[in-house]
PDB file of C-alpha atoms in Angstrom:
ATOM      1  CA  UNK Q 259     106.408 109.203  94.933  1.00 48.00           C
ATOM      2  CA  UNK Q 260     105.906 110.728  98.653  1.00 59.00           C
ATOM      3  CA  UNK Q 261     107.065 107.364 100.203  1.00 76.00           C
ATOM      4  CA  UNK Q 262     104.363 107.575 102.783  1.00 86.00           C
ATOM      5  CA  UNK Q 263     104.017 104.233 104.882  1.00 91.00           C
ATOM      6  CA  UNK Q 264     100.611 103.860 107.108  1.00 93.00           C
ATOM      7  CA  UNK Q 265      99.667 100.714 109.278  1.00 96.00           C
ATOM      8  CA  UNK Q 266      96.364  99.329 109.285  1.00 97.00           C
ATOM      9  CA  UNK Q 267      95.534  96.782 112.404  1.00 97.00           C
ATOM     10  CA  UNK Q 268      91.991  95.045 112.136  1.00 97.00           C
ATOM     11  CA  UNK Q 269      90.158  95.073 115.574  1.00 96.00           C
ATOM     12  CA  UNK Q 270      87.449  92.779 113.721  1.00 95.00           C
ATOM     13  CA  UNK Q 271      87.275  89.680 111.456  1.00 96.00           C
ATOM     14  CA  UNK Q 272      87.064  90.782 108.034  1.00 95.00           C
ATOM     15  CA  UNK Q 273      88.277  94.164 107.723  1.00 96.00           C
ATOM     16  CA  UNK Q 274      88.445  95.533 104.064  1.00 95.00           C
ATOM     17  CA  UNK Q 275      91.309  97.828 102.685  1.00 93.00           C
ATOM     18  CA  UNK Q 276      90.617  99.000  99.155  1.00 92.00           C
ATOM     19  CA  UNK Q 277      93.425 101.228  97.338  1.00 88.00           C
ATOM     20  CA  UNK Q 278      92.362 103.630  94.796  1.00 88.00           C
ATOM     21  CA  UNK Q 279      94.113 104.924  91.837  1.00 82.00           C
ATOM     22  CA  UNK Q 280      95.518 108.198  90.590  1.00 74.00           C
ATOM     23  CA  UNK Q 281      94.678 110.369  87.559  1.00 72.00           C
ATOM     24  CA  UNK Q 282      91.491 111.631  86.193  1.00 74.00           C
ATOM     25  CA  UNK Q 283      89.419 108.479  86.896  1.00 74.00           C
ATOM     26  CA  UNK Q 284      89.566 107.253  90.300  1.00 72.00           C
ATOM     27  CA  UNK Q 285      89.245 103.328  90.430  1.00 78.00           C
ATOM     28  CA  UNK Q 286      89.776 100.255  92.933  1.00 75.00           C
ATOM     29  CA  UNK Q 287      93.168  98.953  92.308  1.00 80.00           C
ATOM     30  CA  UNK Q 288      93.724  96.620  95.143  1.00 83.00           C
ATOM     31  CA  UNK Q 289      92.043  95.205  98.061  1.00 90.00           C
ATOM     32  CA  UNK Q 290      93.004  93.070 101.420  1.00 92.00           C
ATOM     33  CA  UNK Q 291      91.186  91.705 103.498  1.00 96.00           C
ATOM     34  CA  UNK Q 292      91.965  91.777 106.970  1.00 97.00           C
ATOM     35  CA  UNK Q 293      91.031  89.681 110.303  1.00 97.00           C
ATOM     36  CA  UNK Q 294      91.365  90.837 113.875  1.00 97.00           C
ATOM     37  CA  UNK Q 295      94.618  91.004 114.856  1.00 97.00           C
ATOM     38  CA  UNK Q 296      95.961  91.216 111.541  1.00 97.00           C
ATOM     39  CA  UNK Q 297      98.179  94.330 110.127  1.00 97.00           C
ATOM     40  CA  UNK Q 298      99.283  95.404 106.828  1.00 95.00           C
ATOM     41  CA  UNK Q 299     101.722  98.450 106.402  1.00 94.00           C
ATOM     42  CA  UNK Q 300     101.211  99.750 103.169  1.00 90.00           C
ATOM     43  CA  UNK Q 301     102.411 102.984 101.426  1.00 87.00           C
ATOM     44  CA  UNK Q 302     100.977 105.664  98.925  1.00 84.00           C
ATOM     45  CA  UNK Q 303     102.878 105.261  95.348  1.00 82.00           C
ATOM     46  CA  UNK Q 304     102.468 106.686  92.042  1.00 80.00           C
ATOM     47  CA  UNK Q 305      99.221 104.235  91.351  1.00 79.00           C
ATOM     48  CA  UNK Q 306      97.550 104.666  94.583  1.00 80.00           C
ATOM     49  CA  UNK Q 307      96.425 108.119  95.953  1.00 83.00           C
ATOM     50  CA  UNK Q 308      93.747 106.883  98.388  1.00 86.00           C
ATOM     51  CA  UNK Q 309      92.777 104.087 100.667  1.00 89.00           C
ATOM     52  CA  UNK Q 310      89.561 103.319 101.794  1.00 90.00           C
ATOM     53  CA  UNK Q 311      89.261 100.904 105.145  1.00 93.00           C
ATOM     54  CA  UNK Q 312      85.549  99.481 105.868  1.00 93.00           C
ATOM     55  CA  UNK Q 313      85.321  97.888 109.177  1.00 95.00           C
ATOM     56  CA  UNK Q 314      86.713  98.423 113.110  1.00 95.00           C
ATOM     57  CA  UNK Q 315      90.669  99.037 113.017  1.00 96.00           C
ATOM     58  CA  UNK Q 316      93.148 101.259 114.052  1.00 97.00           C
ATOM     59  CA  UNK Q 317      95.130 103.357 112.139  1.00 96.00           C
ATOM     60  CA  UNK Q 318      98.820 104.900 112.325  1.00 96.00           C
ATOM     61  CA  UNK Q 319     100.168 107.500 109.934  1.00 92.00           C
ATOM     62  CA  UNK Q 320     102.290 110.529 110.134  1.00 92.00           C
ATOM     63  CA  UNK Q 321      99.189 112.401 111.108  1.00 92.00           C
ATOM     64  CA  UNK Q 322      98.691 110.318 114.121  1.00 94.00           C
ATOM     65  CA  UNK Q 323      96.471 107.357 115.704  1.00 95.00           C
ATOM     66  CA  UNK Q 324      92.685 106.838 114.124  1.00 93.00           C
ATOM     67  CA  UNK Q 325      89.963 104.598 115.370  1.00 92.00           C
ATOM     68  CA  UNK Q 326      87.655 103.491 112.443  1.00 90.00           C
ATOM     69  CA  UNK Q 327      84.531 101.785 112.356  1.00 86.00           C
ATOM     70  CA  UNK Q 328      83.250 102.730 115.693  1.00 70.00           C
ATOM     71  CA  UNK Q 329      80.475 104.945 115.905  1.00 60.00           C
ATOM     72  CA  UNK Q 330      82.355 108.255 116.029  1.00 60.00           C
ATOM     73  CA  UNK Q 331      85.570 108.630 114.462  1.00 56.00           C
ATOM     74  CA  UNK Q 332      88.473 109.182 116.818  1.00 58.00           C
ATOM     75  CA  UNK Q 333      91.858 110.684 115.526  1.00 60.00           C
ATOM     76  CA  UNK Q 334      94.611 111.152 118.129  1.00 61.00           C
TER      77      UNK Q 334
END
């Protein structure tokens, strides 16, 4: 486990965050639902290898700052 925390912070109402599994079949494991304003730190375990956010929010891990759901994607 590679105790990696990330925030997520919706800029819109209804922000989705889906977390996807490890091994040989990738699957949805999880998913949050998120309204402007809100934030959810989450981190990548053993079960989840990938997250998928659909909708305008920002971003924070140890790679820096990303914008998501605008038209271009910004990573600071």
């Amino acid at each position: 486990m590679s105790n990696e925390y990330f925030v997520i912070k919706a800029q819109d109402n209804g922000v989705q965050v889906i977390g996807l599994t490890r091994g040989q079949d990738t699957r949805f494991h999880h998913a949050e639902k998120l309204d402007k304003g809100e934030v959810m730190i989450a981190e990548f375990t053993e079960h989840t290898s990938a997250v998928k956010v659909r909708g305008r929010a920002t971003i924070w891990t140890k790679f820096g700052k990303i914008e998501a759901g605008g038209t271009d994607l910004d990573i600071e």
